[in-house]
Amino acid sequence: MTLTTVHAGAYLHHVAFESDDPERLARFYAEAMDMRLEAVGDGEWRCEGPARRFVARKGSARQLAFAGLACRDADGLAAIRARAEAEGIAIEASPSPYFEDGAFGVRDPDGNLICFGLARPQADGFTGLHAPTQHLTFASFDVEAFRAFYCDRLGFALSDRVLHPGGEMATCFVRSNHEHHTIACFKSDRQGVDHHSYEAGTWDTIKDWCDRFGGLGIELMWGPGRHGPGNNLFAFIADPDGNWIEISAELEVIHDRPSKDWPQGPRTLNLWGRAIMRS
């Protein structure tokens, strides 16, 4: 089946989370992730740094308001929309402030709003440690429904699966460009956001981010470590709502290989030792 979204070169451009205290959440991201803070009214706050953007909106904690995937060009955006329409997926207006006119949204089986668009140019003058927004991971009751929607209906590529001994899927990693995963899903006893990640690029830059967190009194909740699927280095912190934030480096680049199945277990999630198991 055609990898429509991969051909469009879509990448995670920004995320918007709901919170019962969006000001507190946004102030945390502005400080921890070195971003400028802007209050825009109606309970919405925006944070922006070099190649990273975060929105906090009034709502239920640990839920996605929307995610924005930017496409390489207008032809790619049109192709994804045509694919979604051909698959009978309802098209919604995009609420993203970071996309040009013509952006649109679709909802996955758990109701997560995923927006596709062309990115507005970022203003000059943003400085700080390297860490563009990279990937978003969900918690769900049904990982197979997730895979079917993103791969079979939207044209993402399946990179890897993690399987329980009986064959049930515990985790699914899908990509919309050359990086190992843009979106992933863990089987869980709840629905919502599992974590989102920023790409540091190198081990040294992860160290610099950890030094920043330490200087702010923010403790690491997991890591440093190295994942099996994706092979990336990682360190995790948690925001005030309990959302997990990953600083990642060396995520696998995929040009042409079949998807791989991994056994469910701690060493799959962390080749170096301790793991946080979701199911």
mmCIF file of C-alpha atoms in Angstrom:
data_model
loop_
_atom_site.group_PDB
_atom_site.id
_atom_site.type_symbol
_atom_site.label_atom_id
_atom_site.label_comp_id
_atom_site.label_asym_id
_atom_site.label_seq_id
_atom_site.Cartn_x
_atom_site.Cartn_y
_atom_site.Cartn_z
ATOM 1 C CA MET A 1 0.000 0.000 0.000
ATOM 2 C CA THR A 2 1.258 3.509 -0.835
ATOM 3 C CA LEU A 3 3.172 5.254 1.948
ATOM 4 C CA THR A 4 1.405 8.554 1.329
ATOM 5 C CA THR A 5 2.431 10.306 4.535
ATOM 6 C CA VAL A 6 6.045 9.109 4.279
ATOM 7 C CA HIS A 7 6.244 10.432 0.720
ATOM 8 C CA ALA A 8 4.979 13.775 2.025
ATOM 9 C CA GLY A 9 7.888 13.871 4.485
ATOM 10 C CA ALA A 10 5.606 14.800 7.376
ATOM 11 C CA TYR A 11 7.278 15.508 10.725
ATOM 12 C CA LEU A 12 6.063 16.402 14.190
ATOM 13 C CA HIS A 13 6.098 20.189 14.300
ATOM 14 C CA HIS A 14 4.285 20.906 17.570
ATOM 15 C CA VAL A 15 1.976 19.490 20.235
ATOM 16 C CA ALA A 16 -0.879 21.010 22.232
ATOM 17 C CA PHE A 17 -1.869 19.493 25.581
ATOM 18 C CA GLU A 18 -4.930 20.026 27.726
ATOM 19 C CA SER A 19 -4.481 20.942 31.385
ATOM 20 C CA ASP A 20 -6.652 22.021 34.294
ATOM 21 C CA ASP A 21 -3.970 24.670 34.920
ATOM 22 C CA PRO A 22 -2.559 25.601 31.501
ATOM 23 C CA GLU A 23 -0.636 28.606 32.820
ATOM 24 C CA ARG A 24 1.313 26.455 35.286
ATOM 25 C CA LEU A 25 1.988 23.856 32.595
ATOM 26 C CA ALA A 26 3.141 26.421 30.036
ATOM 27 C CA ARG A 27 5.410 28.169 32.533
ATOM 28 C CA PHE A 28 7.062 24.829 33.281
ATOM 29 C CA TYR A 29 7.744 24.170 29.581
ATOM 30 C CA ALA A 30 9.016 27.695 29.021
ATOM 31 C CA GLU A 31 11.546 27.276 31.840
ATOM 32 C CA ALA A 32 12.471 23.590 31.495
ATOM 33 C CA MET A 33 12.588 23.469 27.692
ATOM 34 C CA ASP A 34 14.004 26.994 27.216
ATOM 35 C CA MET A 35 11.106 28.515 25.273
ATOM 36 C CA ARG A 36 9.463 31.915 25.069
ATOM 37 C CA LEU A 37 6.071 32.174 26.773
ATOM 38 C CA GLU A 38 2.981 33.891 25.367
ATOM 39 C CA ALA A 39 -0.534 34.150 26.810
ATOM 40 C CA VAL A 40 -3.104 34.294 24.008
ATOM 41 C CA GLY A 41 -6.357 34.354 26.004
ATOM 42 C CA ASP A 42 -9.230 31.932 26.594
ATOM 43 C CA GLY A 43 -7.000 29.759 28.761
ATOM 44 C CA GLU A 44 -4.409 29.165 26.028
ATOM 45 C CA TRP A 45 -0.656 29.600 26.439
ATOM 46 C CA ARG A 46 2.055 29.082 23.823
ATOM 47 C CA CYS A 47 5.722 28.272 24.215
ATOM 48 C CA GLU A 48 8.236 28.529 21.386
ATOM 49 C CA GLY A 49 11.937 27.829 21.071
ATOM 50 C CA PRO A 50 14.266 26.931 18.192
ATOM 51 C CA ALA A 51 12.335 24.317 16.134
ATOM 52 C CA ARG A 52 10.137 23.404 19.123
ATOM 53 C CA ARG A 53 6.657 24.594 20.051
ATOM 54 C CA PHE A 54 4.203 23.681 22.797
ATOM 55 C CA VAL A 55 0.626 24.811 23.446
ATOM 56 C CA ALA A 56 -1.293 24.441 26.730
ATOM 57 C CA ARG A 57 -5.086 24.690 26.673
ATOM 58 C CA LYS A 58 -7.755 24.486 29.359
ATOM 59 C CA GLY A 59 -9.103 20.938 29.650
ATOM 60 C CA SER A 60 -8.409 17.516 31.126
ATOM 61 C CA ALA A 61 -4.826 16.809 32.161
ATOM 62 C CA ARG A 62 -2.772 14.257 30.192
ATOM 63 C CA GLN A 63 -4.934 14.599 27.093
ATOM 64 C CA LEU A 64 -3.884 15.790 23.660
ATOM 65 C CA ALA A 65 -5.632 18.902 22.380
ATOM 66 C CA PHE A 66 -4.020 18.435 18.957
ATOM 67 C CA ALA A 67 -0.714 17.576 17.308
ATOM 68 C CA GLY A 68 0.668 19.275 14.214
ATOM 69 C CA LEU A 69 2.534 17.340 11.525
ATOM 70 C CA ALA A 70 4.153 19.599 8.925
ATOM 71 C CA CYS A 71 4.530 18.449 5.323
ATOM 72 C CA ARG A 72 7.412 19.122 2.967
ATOM 73 C CA ASP A 73 5.269 20.880 0.353
ATOM 74 C CA ALA A 74 1.711 21.557 -0.817
ATOM 75 C CA ASP A 75 1.634 18.472 -3.052
ATOM 76 C CA GLY A 76 2.380 16.227 -0.085
ATOM 77 C CA LEU A 77 -0.301 17.907 2.026
ATOM 78 C CA ALA A 78 -2.838 17.503 -0.780
ATOM 79 C CA ALA A 79 -1.922 13.835 -1.180
ATOM 80 C CA ILE A 80 -2.524 13.106 2.520
ATOM 81 C CA ARG A 81 -5.886 14.868 2.404
ATOM 82 C CA ALA A 82 -6.903 12.952 -0.731
ATOM 83 C CA ARG A 83 -5.842 9.678 0.910
ATOM 84 C CA ALA A 84 -7.855 10.449 4.059
ATOM 85 C CA GLU A 85 -10.934 11.367 2.025
ATOM 86 C CA ALA A 86 -10.618 8.209 -0.088
ATOM 87 C CA GLU A 87 -10.466 6.164 3.125
ATOM 88 C CA GLY A 88 -13.648 7.804 4.399
ATOM 89 C CA ILE A 89 -11.894 9.657 7.239
ATOM 90 C CA ALA A 90 -13.730 12.793 8.341
ATOM 91 C CA ILE A 91 -11.804 16.003 7.688
ATOM 92 C CA GLU A 92 -11.842 18.663 10.414
ATOM 93 C CA ALA A 93 -10.644 22.245 10.577
ATOM 94 C CA SER A 94 -7.161 22.655 12.008
ATOM 95 C CA PRO A 95 -6.900 24.732 15.207
ATOM 96 C CA SER A 96 -3.125 25.060 14.874
ATOM 97 C CA PRO A 97 -1.683 28.582 15.068
ATOM 98 C CA TYR A 98 1.548 27.404 13.451
ATOM 99 C CA PHE A 99 0.228 26.261 10.054
ATOM 100 C CA GLU A 100 -0.612 28.176 6.894
ATOM 101 C CA ASP A 101 -4.147 28.252 5.471
ATOM 102 C CA GLY A 102 -5.161 24.895 4.020
ATOM 103 C CA ALA A 103 -4.232 22.788 7.041
ATOM 104 C CA PHE A 104 -6.701 20.134 8.190
ATOM 105 C CA GLY A 105 -7.194 17.616 10.958
ATOM 106 C CA VAL A 106 -8.276 13.979 11.332
ATOM 107 C CA ARG A 107 -9.102 11.954 14.435
ATOM 108 C CA ASP A 108 -7.597 8.554 15.131
ATOM 109 C CA PRO A 109 -9.614 5.711 16.729
ATOM 110 C CA ASP A 110 -9.003 7.133 20.240
ATOM 111 C CA GLY A 111 -10.187 10.593 19.190
ATOM 112 C CA ASN A 112 -6.750 12.222 19.061
ATOM 113 C CA LEU A 113 -6.775 15.198 16.677
ATOM 114 C CA ILE A 114 -3.839 14.997 14.259
ATOM 115 C CA CYS A 115 -3.391 18.065 12.058
ATOM 116 C CA PHE A 116 -1.448 18.238 8.798
ATOM 117 C CA GLY A 117 -0.278 21.488 7.272
ATOM 118 C CA LEU A 118 2.496 23.656 5.914
ATOM 119 C CA ALA A 119 4.537 25.322 8.643
ATOM 120 C CA ARG A 120 4.586 29.081 8.992
ATOM 121 C CA PRO A 121 8.204 30.322 8.969
ATOM 122 C CA GLN A 122 9.632 30.683 12.460
ATOM 123 C CA ALA A 123 10.678 34.183 13.447
ATOM 124 C CA ASP A 124 14.363 34.968 13.875
ATOM 125 C CA GLY A 125 16.069 35.314 17.224
ATOM 126 C CA PHE A 126 15.311 31.986 18.907
ATOM 127 C CA THR A 127 18.340 30.611 20.740
ATOM 128 C CA GLY A 128 19.039 27.802 23.179
ATOM 129 C CA LEU A 129 20.074 24.169 23.331
ATOM 130 C CA HIS A 130 19.333 22.021 20.296
ATOM 131 C CA ALA A 131 16.135 19.955 20.660
ATOM 132 C CA PRO A 132 13.517 20.122 17.893
ATOM 133 C CA THR A 133 10.160 18.479 18.556
ATOM 134 C CA GLN A 134 10.476 14.896 17.297
ATOM 135 C CA HIS A 135 7.843 12.297 18.216
ATOM 136 C CA LEU A 136 4.603 11.740 20.102
ATOM 137 C CA THR A 137 3.525 8.542 21.865
ATOM 138 C CA PHE A 138 0.055 7.540 23.009
ATOM 139 C CA ALA A 139 -1.437 5.199 25.599
ATOM 140 C CA SER A 140 -4.349 3.151 24.261
ATOM 141 C CA PHE A 141 -6.523 0.125 24.902
ATOM 142 C CA ASP A 142 -6.158 -1.042 21.272
ATOM 143 C CA VAL A 143 -2.739 -0.837 19.607
ATOM 144 C CA GLU A 144 -3.838 -2.814 16.533
ATOM 145 C CA ALA A 145 -6.563 -0.256 15.764
ATOM 146 C CA PHE A 146 -3.885 2.419 16.038
ATOM 147 C CA ARG A 147 -1.617 0.588 13.555
ATOM 148 C CA ALA A 148 -4.462 0.011 11.108
ATOM 149 C CA PHE A 149 -5.491 3.667 11.134
ATOM 150 C CA TYR A 150 -2.066 5.227 10.711
ATOM 151 C CA CYS A 151 -0.540 2.640 8.364
ATOM 152 C CA ASP A 152 -3.447 1.199 6.365
ATOM 153 C CA ARG A 153 -5.535 4.363 6.077
ATOM 154 C CA LEU A 154 -3.097 7.310 6.258
ATOM 155 C CA GLY A 155 0.018 5.778 4.702
ATOM 156 C CA PHE A 156 2.487 5.845 7.575
ATOM 157 C CA ALA A 157 5.139 3.105 7.552
ATOM 158 C CA LEU A 158 5.359 0.445 10.256
ATOM 159 C CA SER A 159 8.871 0.459 11.740
ATOM 160 C CA ASP A 160 8.647 -1.999 14.646
ATOM 161 C CA ARG A 161 6.202 -3.862 16.864
ATOM 162 C CA VAL A 162 6.604 -5.148 20.419
ATOM 163 C CA LEU A 163 4.654 -8.363 21.003
ATOM 164 C CA HIS A 164 3.455 -10.212 24.076
ATOM 165 C CA PRO A 165 4.259 -13.976 24.111
ATOM 166 C CA GLY A 166 0.815 -14.783 22.719
ATOM 167 C CA GLY A 167 1.276 -12.406 19.789
ATOM 168 C CA GLU A 168 -0.818 -9.481 21.071
ATOM 169 C CA MET A 169 0.739 -6.149 20.179
ATOM 170 C CA ALA A 170 2.085 -4.228 23.177
ATOM 171 C CA THR A 171 3.668 -1.341 21.277
ATOM 172 C CA CYS A 172 3.638 -0.043 17.726
ATOM 173 C CA PHE A 173 6.066 2.426 16.127
ATOM 174 C CA VAL A 174 5.093 4.198 12.893
ATOM 175 C CA ARG A 175 6.939 6.795 10.867
ATOM 176 C CA SER A 176 6.039 9.547 8.433
ATOM 177 C CA ASN A 177 9.594 10.280 7.245
ATOM 178 C CA HIS A 178 13.069 8.727 7.492
ATOM 179 C CA GLU A 179 13.171 8.694 11.312
ATOM 180 C CA HIS A 180 12.223 5.509 13.159
ATOM 181 C CA HIS A 181 8.974 6.856 14.576
ATOM 182 C CA THR A 182 6.925 10.014 14.422
ATOM 183 C CA ILE A 183 4.045 8.530 16.415
ATOM 184 C CA ALA A 184 3.926 5.430 18.607
ATOM 185 C CA CYS A 185 1.401 3.692 20.822
ATOM 186 C CA PHE A 186 1.667 1.624 24.015
ATOM 187 C CA LYS A 187 -1.069 -0.742 25.177
ATOM 188 C CA SER A 188 -2.258 0.625 28.513
ATOM 189 C CA ASP A 189 -5.111 0.676 30.991
ATOM 190 C CA ARG A 190 -5.872 4.262 29.967
ATOM 191 C CA GLN A 191 -6.139 6.448 26.856
ATOM 192 C CA GLY A 192 -4.187 9.644 26.335
ATOM 193 C CA VAL A 193 -0.619 10.845 25.965
ATOM 194 C CA ASP A 194 2.235 8.567 27.052
ATOM 195 C CA HIS A 195 5.108 10.937 26.244
ATOM 196 C CA HIS A 196 6.491 13.298 23.647
ATOM 197 C CA SER A 197 10.120 13.708 22.657
ATOM 198 C CA TYR A 198 12.668 16.330 21.655
ATOM 199 C CA GLU A 199 15.699 15.376 19.552
ATOM 200 C CA ALA A 200 18.980 16.474 21.144
ATOM 201 C CA GLY A 201 21.065 14.981 18.339
ATOM 202 C CA THR A 202 24.063 13.875 20.418
ATOM 203 C CA TRP A 203 24.882 12.316 23.774
ATOM 204 C CA ASP A 204 26.720 15.492 24.769
ATOM 205 C CA THR A 205 23.583 17.556 24.187
ATOM 206 C CA ILE A 206 21.520 15.157 26.322
ATOM 207 C CA LYS A 207 24.113 15.770 29.050
ATOM 208 C CA ASP A 208 23.668 19.534 28.598
ATOM 209 C CA TRP A 209 19.885 19.196 28.924
ATOM 210 C CA CYS A 210 20.266 17.067 32.055
ATOM 211 C CA ASP A 211 22.579 19.705 33.523
ATOM 212 C CA ARG A 212 19.901 22.290 32.774
ATOM 213 C CA PHE A 213 17.208 20.213 34.463
ATOM 214 C CA GLY A 214 19.437 19.636 37.478
ATOM 215 C CA GLY A 215 20.117 23.342 37.769
ATOM 216 C CA LEU A 216 16.354 23.963 37.811
ATOM 217 C CA GLY A 217 15.783 21.293 40.454
ATOM 218 C CA ILE A 218 14.001 18.969 37.997
ATOM 219 C CA GLU A 219 14.857 15.320 38.658
ATOM 220 C CA LEU A 220 15.206 12.691 35.955
ATOM 221 C CA MET A 221 12.416 10.131 36.287
ATOM 222 C CA TRP A 222 14.016 7.586 33.902
ATOM 223 C CA GLY A 223 17.356 7.216 32.213
ATOM 224 C CA PRO A 224 19.834 7.746 30.854
ATOM 225 C CA GLY A 225 19.246 4.630 28.799
ATOM 226 C CA ARG A 226 18.960 3.255 25.279
ATOM 227 C CA HIS A 227 15.762 1.917 23.726
ATOM 228 C CA GLY A 228 15.746 -1.258 21.653
ATOM 229 C CA PRO A 229 13.277 -0.175 18.936
ATOM 230 C CA GLY A 230 14.720 3.005 17.465
ATOM 231 C CA ASN A 231 18.082 2.463 19.230
ATOM 232 C CA ASN A 232 17.894 5.993 20.652
ATOM 233 C CA LEU A 233 19.534 7.296 23.788
ATOM 234 C CA PHE A 234 17.076 8.862 26.225
ATOM 235 C CA ALA A 235 16.426 10.674 29.471
ATOM 236 C CA PHE A 236 12.945 11.443 30.834
ATOM 237 C CA ILE A 237 11.441 14.101 33.082
ATOM 238 C CA ALA A 238 7.795 14.682 34.052
ATOM 239 C CA ASP A 239 5.830 17.930 33.788
ATOM 240 C CA PRO A 240 3.467 19.159 36.555
ATOM 241 C CA ASP A 241 0.499 17.277 35.034
ATOM 242 C CA GLY A 242 2.402 13.983 34.945
ATOM 243 C CA ASN A 243 3.119 14.032 31.201
ATOM 244 C CA TRP A 244 6.482 12.476 30.386
ATOM 245 C CA ILE A 245 9.027 14.458 28.380
ATOM 246 C CA GLU A 246 11.827 12.611 26.599
ATOM 247 C CA ILE A 247 15.147 14.069 25.485
ATOM 248 C CA SER A 248 16.388 11.724 22.770
ATOM 249 C CA ALA A 249 19.423 11.290 20.525
ATOM 250 C CA GLU A 250 20.607 8.982 17.760
ATOM 251 C CA LEU A 251 17.135 7.781 16.752
ATOM 252 C CA GLU A 252 17.487 5.220 13.972
ATOM 253 C CA VAL A 253 17.241 6.508 10.418
ATOM 254 C CA ILE A 254 15.375 4.110 8.125
ATOM 255 C CA HIS A 255 15.793 4.113 4.376
ATOM 256 C CA ASP A 256 14.697 0.601 3.435
ATOM 257 C CA ARG A 257 14.238 -2.298 5.829
ATOM 258 C CA PRO A 258 11.357 -4.562 6.845
ATOM 259 C CA SER A 259 9.611 -3.936 10.141
ATOM 260 C CA LYS A 260 10.933 -5.891 13.106
ATOM 261 C CA ASP A 261 9.146 -7.648 15.984
ATOM 262 C CA TRP A 262 10.541 -7.313 19.506
ATOM 263 C CA PRO A 263 9.612 -9.346 22.607
ATOM 264 C CA GLN A 264 7.759 -7.510 25.366
ATOM 265 C CA GLY A 265 10.170 -7.094 28.263
ATOM 266 C CA PRO A 266 12.369 -4.630 30.142
ATOM 267 C CA ARG A 267 15.416 -5.120 27.904
ATOM 268 C CA THR A 268 13.400 -4.150 24.832
ATOM 269 C CA LEU A 269 12.454 -0.803 26.377
ATOM 270 C CA ASN A 270 15.920 -0.201 27.823
ATOM 271 C CA LEU A 271 18.930 -2.130 26.584
ATOM 272 C CA TRP A 272 20.903 -0.793 29.555
ATOM 273 C CA GLY A 273 18.651 -1.900 32.398
ATOM 274 C CA ARG A 274 15.602 -0.564 34.227
ATOM 275 C CA ALA A 275 12.411 -0.044 32.221
ATOM 276 C CA ILE A 276 9.002 1.495 32.841
ATOM 277 C CA MET A 277 6.572 -1.151 31.603
ATOM 278 C CA ARG A 278 3.140 -0.077 30.355
ATOM 279 C CA SER A 279 1.584 -3.541 30.000
#
